[in-house]
Short mmCIF file of C-alpha atoms and ligand atoms in Angstrom, two decimals:
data_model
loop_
_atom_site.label_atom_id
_atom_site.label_comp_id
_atom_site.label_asym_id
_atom_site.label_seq_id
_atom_site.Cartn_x
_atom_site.Cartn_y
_atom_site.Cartn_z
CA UNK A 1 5.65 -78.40 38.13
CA UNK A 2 8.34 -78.10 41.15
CA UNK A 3 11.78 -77.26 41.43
CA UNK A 4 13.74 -79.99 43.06
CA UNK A 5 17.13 -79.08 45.08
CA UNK A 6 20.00 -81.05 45.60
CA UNK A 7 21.78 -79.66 48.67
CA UNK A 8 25.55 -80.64 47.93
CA UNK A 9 26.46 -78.65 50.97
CA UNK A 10 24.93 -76.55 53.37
CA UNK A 11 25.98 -73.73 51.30
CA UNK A 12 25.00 -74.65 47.50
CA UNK A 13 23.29 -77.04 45.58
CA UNK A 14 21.67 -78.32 41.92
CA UNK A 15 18.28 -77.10 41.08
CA UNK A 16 16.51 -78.43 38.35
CA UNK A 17 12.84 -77.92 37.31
CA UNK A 18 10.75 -80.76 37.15
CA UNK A 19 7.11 -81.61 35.62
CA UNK A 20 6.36 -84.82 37.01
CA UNK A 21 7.59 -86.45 40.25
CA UNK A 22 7.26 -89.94 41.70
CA UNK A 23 7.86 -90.74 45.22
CA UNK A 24 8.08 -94.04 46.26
CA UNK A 25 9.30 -95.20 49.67
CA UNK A 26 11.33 -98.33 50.10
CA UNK A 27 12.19 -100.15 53.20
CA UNK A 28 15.77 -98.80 52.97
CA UNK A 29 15.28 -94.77 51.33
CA UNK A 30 12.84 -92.60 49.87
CA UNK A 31 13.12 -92.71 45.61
CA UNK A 32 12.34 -89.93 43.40
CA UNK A 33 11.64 -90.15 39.87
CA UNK A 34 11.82 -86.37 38.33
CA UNK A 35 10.59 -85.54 34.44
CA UNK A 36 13.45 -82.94 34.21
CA UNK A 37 12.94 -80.73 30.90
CA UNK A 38 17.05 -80.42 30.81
CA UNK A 39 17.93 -84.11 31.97
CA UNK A 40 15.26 -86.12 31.03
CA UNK A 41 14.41 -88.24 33.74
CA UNK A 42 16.15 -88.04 36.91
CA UNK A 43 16.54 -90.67 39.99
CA UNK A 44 16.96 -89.37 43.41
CA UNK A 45 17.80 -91.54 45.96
CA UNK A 46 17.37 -89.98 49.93
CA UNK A 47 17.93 -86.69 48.04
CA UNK A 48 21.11 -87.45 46.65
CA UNK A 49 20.79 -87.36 42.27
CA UNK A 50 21.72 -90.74 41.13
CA UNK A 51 21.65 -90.57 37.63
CA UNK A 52 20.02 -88.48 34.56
CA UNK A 53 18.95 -89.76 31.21
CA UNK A 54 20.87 -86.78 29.92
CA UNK A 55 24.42 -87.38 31.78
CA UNK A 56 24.46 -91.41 32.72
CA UNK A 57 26.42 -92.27 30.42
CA UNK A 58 29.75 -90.45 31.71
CA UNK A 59 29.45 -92.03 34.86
CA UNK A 60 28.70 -95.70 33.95
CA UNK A 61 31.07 -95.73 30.74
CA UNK A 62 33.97 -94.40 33.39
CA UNK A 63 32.79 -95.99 36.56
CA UNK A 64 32.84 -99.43 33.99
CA UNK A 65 35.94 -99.27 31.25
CA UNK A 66 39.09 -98.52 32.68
CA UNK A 67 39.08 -101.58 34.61
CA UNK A 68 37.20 -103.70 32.38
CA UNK A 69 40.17 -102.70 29.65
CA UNK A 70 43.38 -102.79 31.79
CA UNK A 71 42.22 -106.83 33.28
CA UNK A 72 43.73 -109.12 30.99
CA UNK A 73 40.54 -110.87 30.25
CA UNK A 74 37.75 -110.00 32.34
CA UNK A 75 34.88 -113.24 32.42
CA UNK A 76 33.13 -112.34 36.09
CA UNK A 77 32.42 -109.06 37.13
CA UNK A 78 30.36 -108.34 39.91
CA UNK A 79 28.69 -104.61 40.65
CA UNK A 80 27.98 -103.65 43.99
CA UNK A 81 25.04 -100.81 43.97
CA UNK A 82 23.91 -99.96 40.82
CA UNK A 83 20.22 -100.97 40.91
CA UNK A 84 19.51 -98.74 38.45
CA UNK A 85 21.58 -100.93 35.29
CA UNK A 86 23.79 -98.92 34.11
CA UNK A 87 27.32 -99.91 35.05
CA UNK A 88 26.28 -103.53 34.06
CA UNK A 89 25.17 -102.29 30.52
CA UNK A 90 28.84 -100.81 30.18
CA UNK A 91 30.50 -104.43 31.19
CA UNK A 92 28.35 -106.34 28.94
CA UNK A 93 30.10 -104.11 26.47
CA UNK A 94 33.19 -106.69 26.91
CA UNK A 95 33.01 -109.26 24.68
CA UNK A 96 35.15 -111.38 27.36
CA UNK A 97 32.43 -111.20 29.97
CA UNK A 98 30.86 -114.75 30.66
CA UNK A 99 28.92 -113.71 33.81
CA UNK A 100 27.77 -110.19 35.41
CA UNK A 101 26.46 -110.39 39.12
CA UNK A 102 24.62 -107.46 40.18
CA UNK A 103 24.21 -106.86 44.16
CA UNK A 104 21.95 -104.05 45.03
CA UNK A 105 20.69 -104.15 48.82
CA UNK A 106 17.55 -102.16 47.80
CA UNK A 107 14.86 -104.32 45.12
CA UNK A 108 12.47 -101.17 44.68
CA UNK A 109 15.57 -99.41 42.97
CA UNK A 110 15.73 -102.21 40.66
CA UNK A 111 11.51 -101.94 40.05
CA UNK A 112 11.81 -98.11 39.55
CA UNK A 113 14.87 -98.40 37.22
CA UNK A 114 13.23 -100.69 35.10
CA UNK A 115 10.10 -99.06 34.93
CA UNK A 116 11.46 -95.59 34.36
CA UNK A 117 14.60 -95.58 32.93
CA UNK A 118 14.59 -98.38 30.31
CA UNK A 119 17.68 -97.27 28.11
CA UNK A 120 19.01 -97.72 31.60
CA UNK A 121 18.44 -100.73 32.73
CA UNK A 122 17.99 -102.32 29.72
CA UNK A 123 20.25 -105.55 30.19
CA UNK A 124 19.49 -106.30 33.28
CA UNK A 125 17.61 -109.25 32.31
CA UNK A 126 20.44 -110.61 29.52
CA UNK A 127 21.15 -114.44 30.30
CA UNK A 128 24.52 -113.35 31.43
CA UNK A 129 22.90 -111.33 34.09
CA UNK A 130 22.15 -112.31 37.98
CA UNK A 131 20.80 -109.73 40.29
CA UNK A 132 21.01 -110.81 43.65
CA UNK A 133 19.11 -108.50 46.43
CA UNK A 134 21.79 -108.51 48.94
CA UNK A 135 23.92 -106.66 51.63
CA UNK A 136 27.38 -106.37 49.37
CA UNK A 137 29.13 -106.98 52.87
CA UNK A 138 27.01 -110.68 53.29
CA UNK A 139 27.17 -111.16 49.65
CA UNK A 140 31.10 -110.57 49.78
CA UNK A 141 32.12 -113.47 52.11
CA UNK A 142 30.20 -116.28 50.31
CA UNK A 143 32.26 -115.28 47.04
CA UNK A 144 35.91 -115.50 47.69
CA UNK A 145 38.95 -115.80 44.87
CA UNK A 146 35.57 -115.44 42.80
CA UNK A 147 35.35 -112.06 40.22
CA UNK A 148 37.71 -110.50 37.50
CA UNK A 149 36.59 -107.36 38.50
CA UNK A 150 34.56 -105.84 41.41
CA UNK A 151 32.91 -102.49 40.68
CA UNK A 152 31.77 -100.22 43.53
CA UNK A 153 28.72 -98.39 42.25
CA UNK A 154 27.49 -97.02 45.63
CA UNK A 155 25.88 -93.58 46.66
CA UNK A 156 28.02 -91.26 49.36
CA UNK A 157 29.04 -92.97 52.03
CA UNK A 158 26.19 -92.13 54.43
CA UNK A 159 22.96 -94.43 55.73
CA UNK A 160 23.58 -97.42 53.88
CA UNK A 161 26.54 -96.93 51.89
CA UNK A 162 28.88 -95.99 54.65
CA UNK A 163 30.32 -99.26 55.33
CA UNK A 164 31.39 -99.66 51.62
CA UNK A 165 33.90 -97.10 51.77
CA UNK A 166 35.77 -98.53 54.76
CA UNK A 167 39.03 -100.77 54.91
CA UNK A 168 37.16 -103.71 56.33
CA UNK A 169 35.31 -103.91 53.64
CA UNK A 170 38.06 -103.33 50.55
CA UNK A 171 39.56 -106.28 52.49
CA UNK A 172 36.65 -108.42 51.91
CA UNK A 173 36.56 -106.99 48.11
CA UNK A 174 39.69 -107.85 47.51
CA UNK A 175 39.70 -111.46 48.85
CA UNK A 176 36.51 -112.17 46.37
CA UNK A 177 38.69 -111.25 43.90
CA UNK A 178 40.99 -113.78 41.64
CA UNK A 179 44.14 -113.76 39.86
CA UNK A 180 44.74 -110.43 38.00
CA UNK A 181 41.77 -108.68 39.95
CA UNK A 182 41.05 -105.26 39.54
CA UNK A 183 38.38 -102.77 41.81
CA UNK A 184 37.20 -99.57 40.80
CA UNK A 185 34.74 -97.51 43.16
CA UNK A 186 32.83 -94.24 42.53
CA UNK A 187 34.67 -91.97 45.14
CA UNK A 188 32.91 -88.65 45.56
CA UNK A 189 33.93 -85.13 44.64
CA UNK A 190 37.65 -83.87 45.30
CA UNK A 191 36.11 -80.23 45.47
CA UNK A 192 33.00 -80.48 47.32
CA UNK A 193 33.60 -83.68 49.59
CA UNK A 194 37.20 -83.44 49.92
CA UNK A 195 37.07 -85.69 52.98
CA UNK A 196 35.25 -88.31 51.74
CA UNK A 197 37.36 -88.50 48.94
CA UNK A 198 40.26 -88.44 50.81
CA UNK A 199 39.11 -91.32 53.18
CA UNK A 200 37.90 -93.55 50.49
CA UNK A 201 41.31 -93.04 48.85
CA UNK A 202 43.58 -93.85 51.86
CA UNK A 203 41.05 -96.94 52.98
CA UNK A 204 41.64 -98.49 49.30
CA UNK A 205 45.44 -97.95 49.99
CA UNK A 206 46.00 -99.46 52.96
CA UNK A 207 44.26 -102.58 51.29
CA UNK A 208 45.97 -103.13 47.51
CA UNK A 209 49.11 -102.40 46.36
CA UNK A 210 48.89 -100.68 43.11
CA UNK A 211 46.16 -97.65 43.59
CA UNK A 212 45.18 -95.00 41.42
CA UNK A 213 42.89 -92.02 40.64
CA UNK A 214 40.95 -90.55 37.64
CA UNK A 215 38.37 -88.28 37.22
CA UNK A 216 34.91 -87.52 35.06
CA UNK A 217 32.76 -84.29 34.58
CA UNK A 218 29.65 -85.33 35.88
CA UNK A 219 26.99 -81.83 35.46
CA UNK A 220 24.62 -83.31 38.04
CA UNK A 221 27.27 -84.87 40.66
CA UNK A 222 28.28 -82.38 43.56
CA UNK A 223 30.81 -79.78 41.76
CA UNK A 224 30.86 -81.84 38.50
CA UNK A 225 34.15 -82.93 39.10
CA UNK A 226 33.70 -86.73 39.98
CA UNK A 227 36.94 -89.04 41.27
CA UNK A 228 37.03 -92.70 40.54
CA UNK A 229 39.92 -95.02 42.53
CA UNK A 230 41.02 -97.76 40.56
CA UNK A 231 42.90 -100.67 42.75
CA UNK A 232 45.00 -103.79 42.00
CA UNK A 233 47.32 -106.74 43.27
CA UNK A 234 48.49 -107.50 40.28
CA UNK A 235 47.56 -105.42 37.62
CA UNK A 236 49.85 -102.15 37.14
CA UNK A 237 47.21 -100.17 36.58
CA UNK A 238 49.02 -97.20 35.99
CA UNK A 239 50.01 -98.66 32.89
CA UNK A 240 47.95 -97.39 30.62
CA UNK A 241 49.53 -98.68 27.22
CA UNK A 242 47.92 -102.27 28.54
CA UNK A 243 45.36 -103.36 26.41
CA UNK A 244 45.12 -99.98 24.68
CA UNK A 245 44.10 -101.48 21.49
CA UNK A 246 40.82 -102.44 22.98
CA UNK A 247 39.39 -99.05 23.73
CA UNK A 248 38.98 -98.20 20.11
CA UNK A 249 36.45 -101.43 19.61
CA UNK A 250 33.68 -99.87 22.35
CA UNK A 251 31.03 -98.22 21.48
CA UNK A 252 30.83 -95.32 24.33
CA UNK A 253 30.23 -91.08 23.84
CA UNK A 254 32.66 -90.43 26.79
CA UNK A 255 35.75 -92.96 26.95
CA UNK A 256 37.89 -93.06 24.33
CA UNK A 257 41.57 -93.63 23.30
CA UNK A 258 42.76 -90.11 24.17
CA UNK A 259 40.98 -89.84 27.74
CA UNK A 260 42.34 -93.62 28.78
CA UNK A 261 45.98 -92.28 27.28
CA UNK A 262 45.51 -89.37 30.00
CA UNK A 263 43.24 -90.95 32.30
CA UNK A 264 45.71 -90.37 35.78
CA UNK A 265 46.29 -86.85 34.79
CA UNK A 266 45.57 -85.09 37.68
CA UNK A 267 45.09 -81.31 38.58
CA UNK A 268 47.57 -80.40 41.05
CA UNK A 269 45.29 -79.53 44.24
CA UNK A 270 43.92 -83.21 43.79
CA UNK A 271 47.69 -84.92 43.28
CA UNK A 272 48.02 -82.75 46.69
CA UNK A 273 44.90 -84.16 48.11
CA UNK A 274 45.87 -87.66 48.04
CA UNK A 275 49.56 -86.77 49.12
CA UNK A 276 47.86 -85.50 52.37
CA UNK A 277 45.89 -88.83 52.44
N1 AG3 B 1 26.19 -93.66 42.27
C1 AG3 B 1 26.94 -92.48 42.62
C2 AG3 B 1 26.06 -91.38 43.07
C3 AG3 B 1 26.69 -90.37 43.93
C4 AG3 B 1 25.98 -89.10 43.79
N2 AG3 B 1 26.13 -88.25 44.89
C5 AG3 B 1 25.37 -87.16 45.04
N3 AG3 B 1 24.49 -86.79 44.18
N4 AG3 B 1 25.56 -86.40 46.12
C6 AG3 B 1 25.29 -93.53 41.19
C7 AG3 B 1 24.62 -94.79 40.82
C8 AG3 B 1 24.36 -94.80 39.37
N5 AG3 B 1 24.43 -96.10 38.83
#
């Protein structure tokens, strides 16, 4: 038995006890697999918590709907990150969806996620399925006017992920996407990493037109307040009586009708958090 810590900042951080612990080292970070008794099994990526079998499900079902629901008709989606399966089990959720291309730089996430966390990873290998073990920037420019939807399922923009939260490469996102194209990325905490927050917002902006934010309680994410920014061309995706009908036909535990009815309500230190942005 061990407790593992999370330090979120220099200052505090998530501590969870667990039994078991796997360490496996991968040519790009070192993965942990923790038995948590509270939630279930946990993946730990460079020391940063991932996901839990206990929480996942807020993250992927809100990193994955909104978007999925305001596109008109979504066929390919494409999910940058997310080794571990779990955004792509929410898409395949959309009856729509002809193709899912998965693009995680790191293989031995994929192994571990698979081995560990079936309920997880569990469609990674449905025929609509492709995972491709590339660099999302690389990956990017061979795939333009390409994807429905393009979701950003990174960790915080250090080591590897940095160069997915910068303008360069929402450019490159938003050239790979078609007609009606919609991006959504995971975008950090607004209380405990205000700046990155902040920076991932204005980057998106100064790249689409139509840009907006929500936000999910996520227990094991720094703070537990998690921001998602949700970008368009074409799509008014502050709209949310589009395709509200839709909503009601998922099967999720977190997204429903009343929290996409809501879902740019904003507290007001984070509406003045992206006014400063
Ligand atoms: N991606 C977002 C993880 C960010 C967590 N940050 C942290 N713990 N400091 C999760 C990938 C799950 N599919």
């Amino acid at each position: 038995m061990i407790w593992f810590t999370e330090y979120w900042t220099d200052n505090v951080g998530l501590t969870v006890k667990a039994d078991e612990v796997k360490k496996i080292r991968s040519k790009y970070q070192e993965i942990l697999v923790l038995d948590t008794p509270e939630f279930g099994k946990m993946l730990v990526l460079d020391g940063l918590v991932q996901t839990t079998e206990k929480d996942e499900f807020i993250y992927h079902e809100m990193l994955a709907h909104p978007a999925m629901i305001m596109h008109p008709e979504p066929e390919r989606v494409l999910v940058i990150g997310g080794g571990d399966g779990g955004t792509v089990r929410e898409v395949l959720k959309h009856k729509s969806v002809k193709e899912v291309h998965l693009c995680e730089i790191d293989e031995e996430v994929v192994i571990v996620s698979e081995k560990y966390f079936p309920s997880i990873s569990e469609k990674l290998r449905d025929p609509k399925v492709k995972v491709f073990i590339e660099d999302g920037n690389s990956f990017l420019e061979e795939r333009k006017d390409y994807y429905d939807v393009i979701i950003m399922d990174s960790s915080d923009p250090v080591g590897a992920s940095e160069v997915l939260f910068k303008k360069e490469f929402y450019e490159k996102v938003k050239s790979s996407l078609r007609k009606n194209g919609i991006m959504v990325a995971q975008t950090e905490s607004p209380v405990l990493q205000e700046k990155y927050f902040s920076k991932a917002f204005s980057e998106i902006r100064k790249v689409f037109k139509n840009v907006g934010v929500y936000l999910a309680f996520i227990p094991t994410y720094p703070s537990g307040m998690w921001s998602f920014t949700i970008a368009s061309d074409f799509v008014d995706i502050k709209d949310i009586s589009i395709n509200r009908e839709r909503v009601k036909e998922l099967k999720t535990k977190y997204f429903c009708d009343s929290i996409y009815a809501c879902l740019f309500a904003l507290p007001r230190f984070v509406q003045e958090i992206l006014k400063k942005s």
